Coordinates of C-alpha atoms and ligand atoms in Angstrom, one line a residue:
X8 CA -1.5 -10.1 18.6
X9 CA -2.3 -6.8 16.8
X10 CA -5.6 -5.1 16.9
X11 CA -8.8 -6.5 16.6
X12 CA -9.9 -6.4 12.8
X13 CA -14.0 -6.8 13.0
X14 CA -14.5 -3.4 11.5
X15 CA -13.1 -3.8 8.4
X16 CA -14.1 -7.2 7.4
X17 CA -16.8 -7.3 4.8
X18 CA -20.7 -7.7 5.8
X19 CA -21.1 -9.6 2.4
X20 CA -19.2 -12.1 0.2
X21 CA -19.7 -12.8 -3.3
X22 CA -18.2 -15.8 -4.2
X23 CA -18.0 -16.2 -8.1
X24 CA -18.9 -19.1 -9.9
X25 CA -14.9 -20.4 -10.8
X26 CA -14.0 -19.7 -7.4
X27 CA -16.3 -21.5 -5.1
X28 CA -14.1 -24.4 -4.7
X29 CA -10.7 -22.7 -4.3
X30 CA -9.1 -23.6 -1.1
X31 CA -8.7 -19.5 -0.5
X32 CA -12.2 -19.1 -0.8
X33 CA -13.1 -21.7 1.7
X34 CA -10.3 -20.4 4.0
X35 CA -12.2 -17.0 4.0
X36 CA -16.0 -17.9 4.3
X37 CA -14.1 -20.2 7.3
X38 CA -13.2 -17.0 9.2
X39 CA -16.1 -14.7 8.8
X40 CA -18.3 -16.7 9.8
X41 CA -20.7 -13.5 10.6
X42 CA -20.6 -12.6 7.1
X43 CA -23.7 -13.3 4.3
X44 CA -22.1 -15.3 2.0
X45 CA -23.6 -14.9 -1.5
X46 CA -22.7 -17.7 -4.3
X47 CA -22.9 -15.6 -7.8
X48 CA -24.3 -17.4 -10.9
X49 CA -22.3 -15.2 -13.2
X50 CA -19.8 -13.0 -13.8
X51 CA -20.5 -9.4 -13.0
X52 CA -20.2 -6.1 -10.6
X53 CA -22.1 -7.8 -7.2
X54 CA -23.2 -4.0 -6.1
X55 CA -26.2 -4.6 -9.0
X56 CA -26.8 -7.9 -6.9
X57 CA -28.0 -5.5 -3.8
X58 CA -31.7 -5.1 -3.0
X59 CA -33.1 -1.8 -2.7
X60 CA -33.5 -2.4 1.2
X61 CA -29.6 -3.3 0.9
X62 CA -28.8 0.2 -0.6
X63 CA -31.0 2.2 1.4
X64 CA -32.7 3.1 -1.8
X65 CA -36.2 2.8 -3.2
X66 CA -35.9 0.8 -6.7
X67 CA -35.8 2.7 -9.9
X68 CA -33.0 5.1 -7.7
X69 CA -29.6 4.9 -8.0
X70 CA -26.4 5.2 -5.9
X71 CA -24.0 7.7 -6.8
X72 CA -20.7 7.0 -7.5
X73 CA -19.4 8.4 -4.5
X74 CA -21.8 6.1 -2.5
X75 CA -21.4 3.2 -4.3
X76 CA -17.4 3.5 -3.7
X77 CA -18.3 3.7 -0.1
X78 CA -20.7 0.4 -0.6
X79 CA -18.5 -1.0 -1.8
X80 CA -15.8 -1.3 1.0
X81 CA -18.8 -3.4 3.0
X82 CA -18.9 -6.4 0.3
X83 CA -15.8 -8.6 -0.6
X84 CA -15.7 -10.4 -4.3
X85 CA -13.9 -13.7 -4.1
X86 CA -12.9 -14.5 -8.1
X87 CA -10.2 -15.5 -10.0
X88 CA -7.8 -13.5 -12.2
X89 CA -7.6 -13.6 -15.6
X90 CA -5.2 -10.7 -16.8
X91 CA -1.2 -10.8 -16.6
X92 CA -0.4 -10.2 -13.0
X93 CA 3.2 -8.6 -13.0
X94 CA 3.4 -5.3 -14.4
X95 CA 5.8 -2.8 -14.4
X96 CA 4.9 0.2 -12.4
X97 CA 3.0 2.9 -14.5
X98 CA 5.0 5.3 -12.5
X99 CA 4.1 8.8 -13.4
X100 CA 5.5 10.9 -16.8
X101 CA 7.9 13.5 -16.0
X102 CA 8.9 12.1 -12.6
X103 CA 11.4 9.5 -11.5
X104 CA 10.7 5.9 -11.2
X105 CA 11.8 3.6 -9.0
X106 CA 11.6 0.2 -11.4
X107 CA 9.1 -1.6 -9.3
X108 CA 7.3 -4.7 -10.6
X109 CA 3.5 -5.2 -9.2
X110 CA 1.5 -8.0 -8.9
X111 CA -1.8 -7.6 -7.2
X112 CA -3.5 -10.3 -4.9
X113 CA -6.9 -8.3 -5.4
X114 CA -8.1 -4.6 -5.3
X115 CA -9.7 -2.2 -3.2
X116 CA -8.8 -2.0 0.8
X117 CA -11.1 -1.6 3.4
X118 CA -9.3 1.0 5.1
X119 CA -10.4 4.1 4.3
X120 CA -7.9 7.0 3.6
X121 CA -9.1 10.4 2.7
X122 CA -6.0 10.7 -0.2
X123 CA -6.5 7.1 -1.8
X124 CA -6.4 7.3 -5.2
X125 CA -8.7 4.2 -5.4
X126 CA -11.6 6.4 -5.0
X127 CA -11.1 7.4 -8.3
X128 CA -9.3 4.7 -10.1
X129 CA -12.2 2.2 -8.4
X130 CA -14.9 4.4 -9.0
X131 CA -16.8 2.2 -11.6
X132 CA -16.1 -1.4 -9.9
X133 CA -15.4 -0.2 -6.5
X134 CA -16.4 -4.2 -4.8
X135 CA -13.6 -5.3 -3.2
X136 CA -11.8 -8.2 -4.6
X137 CA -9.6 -11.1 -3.9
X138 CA -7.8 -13.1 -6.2
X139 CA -8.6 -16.7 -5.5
X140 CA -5.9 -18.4 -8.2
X141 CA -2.8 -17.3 -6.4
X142 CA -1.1 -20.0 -7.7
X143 CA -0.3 -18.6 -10.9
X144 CA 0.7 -15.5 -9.0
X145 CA 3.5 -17.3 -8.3
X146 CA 4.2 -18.8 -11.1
X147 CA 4.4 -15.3 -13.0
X148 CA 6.7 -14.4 -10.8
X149 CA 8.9 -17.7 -10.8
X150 CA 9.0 -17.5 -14.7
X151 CA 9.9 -14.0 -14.9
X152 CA 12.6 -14.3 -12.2
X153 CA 14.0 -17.3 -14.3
X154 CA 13.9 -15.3 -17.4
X155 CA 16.9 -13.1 -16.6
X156 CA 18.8 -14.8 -13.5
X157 CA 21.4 -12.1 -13.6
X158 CA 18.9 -9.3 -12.7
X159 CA 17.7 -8.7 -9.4
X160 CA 13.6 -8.3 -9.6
X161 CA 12.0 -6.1 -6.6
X162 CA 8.1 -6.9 -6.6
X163 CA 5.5 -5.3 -4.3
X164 CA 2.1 -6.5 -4.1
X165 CA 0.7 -2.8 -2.4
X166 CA -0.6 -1.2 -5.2
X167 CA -4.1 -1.8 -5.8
X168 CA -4.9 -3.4 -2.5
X169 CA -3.3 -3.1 0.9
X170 CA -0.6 -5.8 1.3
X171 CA -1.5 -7.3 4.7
X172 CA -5.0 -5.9 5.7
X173 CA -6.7 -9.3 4.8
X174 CA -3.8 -11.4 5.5
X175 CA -6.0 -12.5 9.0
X176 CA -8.3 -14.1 5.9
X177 CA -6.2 -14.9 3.3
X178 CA -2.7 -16.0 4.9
X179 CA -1.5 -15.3 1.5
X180 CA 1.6 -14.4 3.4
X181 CA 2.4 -18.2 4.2
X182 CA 2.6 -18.7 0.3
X183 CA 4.2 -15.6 -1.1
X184 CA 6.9 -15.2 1.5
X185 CA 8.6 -18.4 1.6
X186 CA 8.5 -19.2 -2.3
X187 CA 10.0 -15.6 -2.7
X188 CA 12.9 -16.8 -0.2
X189 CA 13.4 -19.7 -2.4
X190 CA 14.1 -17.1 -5.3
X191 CA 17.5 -15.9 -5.6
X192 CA 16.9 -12.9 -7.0
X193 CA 13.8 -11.8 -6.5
X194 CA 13.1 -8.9 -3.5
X195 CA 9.0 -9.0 -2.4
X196 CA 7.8 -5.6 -0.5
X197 CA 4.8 -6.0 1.2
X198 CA 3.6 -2.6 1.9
X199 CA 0.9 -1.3 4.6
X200 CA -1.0 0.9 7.0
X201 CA -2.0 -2.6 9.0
X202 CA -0.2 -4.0 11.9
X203 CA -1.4 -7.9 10.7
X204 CA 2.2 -9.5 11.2
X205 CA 1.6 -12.6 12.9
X206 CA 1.9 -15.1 10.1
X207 CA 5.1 -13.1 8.8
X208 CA 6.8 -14.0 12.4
X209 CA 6.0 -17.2 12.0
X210 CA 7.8 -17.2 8.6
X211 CA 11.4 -16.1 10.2
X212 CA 12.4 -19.5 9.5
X213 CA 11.5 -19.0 5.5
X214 CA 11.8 -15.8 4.3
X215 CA 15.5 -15.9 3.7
X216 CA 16.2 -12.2 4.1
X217 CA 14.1 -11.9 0.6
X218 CA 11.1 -9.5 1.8
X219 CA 10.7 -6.4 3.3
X220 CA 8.3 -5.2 5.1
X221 CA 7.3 -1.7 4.8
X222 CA 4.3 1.0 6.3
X223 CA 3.3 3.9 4.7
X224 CA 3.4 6.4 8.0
X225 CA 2.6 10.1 8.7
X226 CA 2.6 12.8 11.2
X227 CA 0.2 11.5 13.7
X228 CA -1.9 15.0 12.6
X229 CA -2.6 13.3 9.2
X230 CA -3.1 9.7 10.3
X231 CA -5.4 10.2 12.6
X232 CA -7.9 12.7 10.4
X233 CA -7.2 11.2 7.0
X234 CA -6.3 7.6 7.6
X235 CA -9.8 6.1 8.8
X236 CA -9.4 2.6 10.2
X237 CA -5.6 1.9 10.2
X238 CA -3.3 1.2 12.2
X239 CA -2.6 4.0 14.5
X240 CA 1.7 5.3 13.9
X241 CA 2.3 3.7 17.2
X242 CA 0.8 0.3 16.0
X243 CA 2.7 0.1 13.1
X244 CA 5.5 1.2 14.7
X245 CA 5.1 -2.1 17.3
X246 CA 4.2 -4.2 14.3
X247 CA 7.8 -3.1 12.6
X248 CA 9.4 -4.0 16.0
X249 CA 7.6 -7.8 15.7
X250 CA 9.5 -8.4 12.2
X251 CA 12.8 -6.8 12.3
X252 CA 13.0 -9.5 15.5
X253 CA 12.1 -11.9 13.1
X254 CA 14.5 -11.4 11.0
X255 CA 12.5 -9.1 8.4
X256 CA 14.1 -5.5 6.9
X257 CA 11.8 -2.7 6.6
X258 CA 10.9 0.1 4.7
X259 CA 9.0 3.4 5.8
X260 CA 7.4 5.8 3.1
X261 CA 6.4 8.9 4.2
X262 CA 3.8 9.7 1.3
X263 CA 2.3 11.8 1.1
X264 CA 3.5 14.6 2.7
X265 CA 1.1 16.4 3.7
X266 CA 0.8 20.5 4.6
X267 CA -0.6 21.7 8.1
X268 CA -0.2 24.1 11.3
X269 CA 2.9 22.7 12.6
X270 CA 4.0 19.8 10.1
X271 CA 7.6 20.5 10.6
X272 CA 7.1 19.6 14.2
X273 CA 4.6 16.3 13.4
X274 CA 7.1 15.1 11.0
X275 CA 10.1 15.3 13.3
X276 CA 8.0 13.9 15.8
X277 CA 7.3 10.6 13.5
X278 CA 10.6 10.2 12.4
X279 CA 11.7 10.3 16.3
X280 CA 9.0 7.5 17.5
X281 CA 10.6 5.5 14.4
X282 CA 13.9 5.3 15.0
X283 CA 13.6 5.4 18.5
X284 CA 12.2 1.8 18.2
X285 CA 13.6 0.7 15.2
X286 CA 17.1 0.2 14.5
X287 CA 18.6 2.1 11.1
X288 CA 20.1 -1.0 10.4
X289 CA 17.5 -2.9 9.9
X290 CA 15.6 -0.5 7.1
X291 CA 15.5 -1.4 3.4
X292 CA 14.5 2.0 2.0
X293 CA 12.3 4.9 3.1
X294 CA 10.8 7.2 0.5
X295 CA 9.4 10.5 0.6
X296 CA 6.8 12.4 -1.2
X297 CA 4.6 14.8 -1.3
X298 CA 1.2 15.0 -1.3
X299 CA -0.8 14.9 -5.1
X300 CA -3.9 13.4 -6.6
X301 CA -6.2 13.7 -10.0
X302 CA -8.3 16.5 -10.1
X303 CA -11.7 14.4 -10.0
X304 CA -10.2 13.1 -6.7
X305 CA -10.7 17.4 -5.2
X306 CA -13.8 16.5 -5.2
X307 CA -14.2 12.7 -4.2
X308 CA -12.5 13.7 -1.6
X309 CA -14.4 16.8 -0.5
X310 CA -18.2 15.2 -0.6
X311 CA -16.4 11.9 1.4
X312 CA -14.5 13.5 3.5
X313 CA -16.4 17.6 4.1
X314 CA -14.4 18.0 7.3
X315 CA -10.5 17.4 5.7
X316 CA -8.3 20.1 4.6
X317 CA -6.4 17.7 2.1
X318 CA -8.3 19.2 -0.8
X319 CA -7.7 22.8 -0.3
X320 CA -3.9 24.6 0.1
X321 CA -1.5 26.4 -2.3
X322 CA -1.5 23.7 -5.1
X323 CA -1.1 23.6 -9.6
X324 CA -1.5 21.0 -12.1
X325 CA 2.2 19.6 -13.0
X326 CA 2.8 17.8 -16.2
X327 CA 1.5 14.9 -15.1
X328 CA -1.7 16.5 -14.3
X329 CA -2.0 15.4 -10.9
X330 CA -2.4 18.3 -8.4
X331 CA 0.6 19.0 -5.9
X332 CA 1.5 21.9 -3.6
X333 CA 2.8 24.5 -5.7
X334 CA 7.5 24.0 -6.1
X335 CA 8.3 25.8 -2.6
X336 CA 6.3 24.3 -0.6
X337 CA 6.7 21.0 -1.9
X338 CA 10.7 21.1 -1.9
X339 CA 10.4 22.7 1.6
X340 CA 8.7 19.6 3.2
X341 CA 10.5 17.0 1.2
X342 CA 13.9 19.2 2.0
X343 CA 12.7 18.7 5.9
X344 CA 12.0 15.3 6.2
X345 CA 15.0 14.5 3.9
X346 CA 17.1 15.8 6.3
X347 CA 15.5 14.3 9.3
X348 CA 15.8 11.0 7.9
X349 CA 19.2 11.5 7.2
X350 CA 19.9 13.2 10.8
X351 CA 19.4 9.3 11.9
X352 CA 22.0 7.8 10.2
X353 CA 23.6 9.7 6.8
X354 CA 23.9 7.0 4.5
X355 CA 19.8 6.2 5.4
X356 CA 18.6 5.0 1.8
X357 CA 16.1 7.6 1.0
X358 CA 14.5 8.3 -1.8
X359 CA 11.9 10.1 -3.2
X360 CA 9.1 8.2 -5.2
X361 CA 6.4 10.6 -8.0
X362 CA 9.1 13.3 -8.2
X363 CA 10.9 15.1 -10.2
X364 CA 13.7 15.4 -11.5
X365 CA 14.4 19.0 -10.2
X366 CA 13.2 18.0 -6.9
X367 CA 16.1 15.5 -6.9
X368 CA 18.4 18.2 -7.8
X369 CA 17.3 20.5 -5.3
X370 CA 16.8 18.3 -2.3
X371 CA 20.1 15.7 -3.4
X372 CA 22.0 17.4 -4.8
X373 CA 21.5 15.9 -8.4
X374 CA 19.0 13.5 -10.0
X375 CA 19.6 9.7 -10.2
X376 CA 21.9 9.3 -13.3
X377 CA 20.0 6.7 -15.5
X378 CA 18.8 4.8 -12.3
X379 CA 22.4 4.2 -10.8
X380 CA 21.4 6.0 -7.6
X381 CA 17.9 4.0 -7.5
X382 CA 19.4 0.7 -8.7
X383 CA 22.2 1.0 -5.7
X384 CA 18.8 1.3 -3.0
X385 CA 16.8 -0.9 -4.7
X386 CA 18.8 -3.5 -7.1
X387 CA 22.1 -3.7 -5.3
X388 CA 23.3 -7.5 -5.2
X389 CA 25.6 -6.7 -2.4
X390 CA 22.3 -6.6 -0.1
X391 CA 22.4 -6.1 3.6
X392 CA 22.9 -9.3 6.1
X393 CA 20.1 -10.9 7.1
X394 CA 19.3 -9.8 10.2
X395 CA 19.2 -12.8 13.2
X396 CA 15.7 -13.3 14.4
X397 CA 15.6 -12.9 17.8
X398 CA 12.7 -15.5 19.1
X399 CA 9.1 -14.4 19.7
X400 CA 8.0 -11.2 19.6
Ligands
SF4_13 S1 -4.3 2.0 3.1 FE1 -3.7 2.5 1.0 S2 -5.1 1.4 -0.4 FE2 -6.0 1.4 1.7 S3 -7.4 3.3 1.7 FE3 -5.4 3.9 2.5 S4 -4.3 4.7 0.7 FE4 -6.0 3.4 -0.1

């Protein structure tokens, strides 16, 4: 079930040299079996491993760093990690934070989204990588969880790397989920723009009400010109269906908010196909927020993408020195959407994730007094019933 995934599996796979024999590695080369796999000899960036003929390039030339991000969402590193996999999200100073722990399974996504801020954050290693030692994912997480029994942990494994895009490779799903739902206080959000569900419905037996599943959406305007090779909203709409009958809550972020002709209509119309599918009930969270970025990414984005309008529009540097819509604008659309959501149902638990603390005042009512407000959405022990799965979807 779900759509067909060809396009955005790799055309190469470097396999380096500690991870040849991992059993995630031979699960991978197992499914592409169209794919040149290349067994590395050493550690290293594979994108220097490319021929000229590979590159399009005649030797002694060299790829631009716009180009190479874009070679490098062809080619797949399979390696192992060696840094301390859960982190605190960085957040971003002056704006609130919602306490979210990451842990990344690998980095870089093959989808291809005008915004991402991958294209800059990547721009130097941009290979796409999968962790083959997921083991000790889980282990970080199990001895942190231990640590402090008494505090409920919510972990997301979206930042760096799309949560379920290469879960038709990986099924990293069968081993996170279930060993998550044997944790008693630990919550896992897998967050994505992919519609790959079909191991999670197989897991309503295991997940033990523990994860939640959540898509980043948008007015249809936005995802279809500036979300290359998603899911389209209605997909992921259809994929939500599949595991709130299994049993799953979900989560919706509208992020980022975007400015066009006609948003306030696009955005009531997304919010409508939601809900009109999925029940209130079943959602964990939804966050809004609007659209910013570096200001190296104005220009990633314009010589990658010369046909969006996501780089131009009323926008300043705020303190954080990311770029956003200038205040009016910005409150305007996160007022709107705000009030959309909580048209559905008024006690919808929204929030708004990379904002300030005057948009809270403005669009709540007040900011989040020392993470009460955030820590009743996202840390609340008194957690909604797990919902009964309801047989295939
Ligand atoms: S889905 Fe997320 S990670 Fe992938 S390209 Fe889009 S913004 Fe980047």
């Amino acid at each position: 079930m779900g759509r067909d995934r060809s396009h955005i599996h790799p055309d190469i796979v470097f396999v380096s040299p500690e991870a040849k024999d991992d059993a995630l590695t031979r699960r991978v080369i197992e499914r592409l079996p169209d794919a040149d796999i290349r067994y590395l000899s050493r550690d290293g960036d594979p994108l220097s491993e490319l021929s000229p003929d590979e590159t399009g390039l005649s030797s002694g030339q060299e790829l631009s760093e716009v180009d190479r991000f874009t070679a490098g969402k062809r080619l797949l590193l399979l390696t192992r990690y060696k840094g301390s996999w859960l982190k605190a999200c960085p957040g971003t100073s002056s704006h609130v934070c919602c306490n979210l722990w990451i842990v990344n399974p690998g980095e870089g996504c093959p989808l291809d989204c005008t915004y991402c801020y991958l294209q800059s954050y990547l721009k130097r290693n941009p290979t796409l990588k999968l962790y083959t030692n997921t083991a000790e994912l889980l282990e970080a997480i199990g001895e942190r969880a231990s640590q402090n029994p008494d505090r409920l942990y919510r972990v997301g494994t979206g930042e760096l790397i799309d949560s379920l895009v290469w879960d038709d490779l990986t099924d990293f799903t069968r081993e996170i989920v279930p060993f998550i739902g044997s944790l008693p206080n630990v919550i896992l959000e897998l967050k994505s723009k992919d519609d790959c569900v079909d191991n999670l419905v197989d897991l309503r037996d295991t997940h033990n009400g523990n994860t939640v599943v959540s898509w980043s959406v948008n007015a249809r305007e936005v995802s279809e010109k500036d979300e290359a090779a998603t899911a389209t909203l209605d997909e992921r709409i259809a994929a939500a269906e599949r595991v709130v009958a299994a049993g799953y809550r979900v989560g919706f972020h509208f992020d980022p908010l975007v400015f066009f002709d006609g948003w306030e209509e696009g955005y009531q119309e997304a919010v409508e196909s939601i809900f009109s599918r999925i029940p209130s009930t079943a959602v964990a969270w939804v966050s809004v927020s609007s659209l910013r970025y570096q200001p190296d990414m104005q220009r990633i984005m314009m010589e990658r993408f010369p046909d969006s309008s996501l780089p131009f529009g009323e926008q300043f540097q705020s303190k954080d020195s990311k770029l956003r819509y200038v205040q009016p604008i910005r409150f305007k659309m996160l007022r709107f959407v705000w009030e959309q959501l909580k048209s559905v149902r008024e006690d919808m638990p929204v929030y708004m994730c990379m904002e300030s603390s005057a948009a809270w005042r403005s669009i709540n009512g007040g900011a989040p007094v020392a993470g009460s407000e955030l820590a009743e959405v996202f840390t609340r022990r008194g957690r909604l019933p797990i919902l009964p799965s309801s047989g295939p979807a």
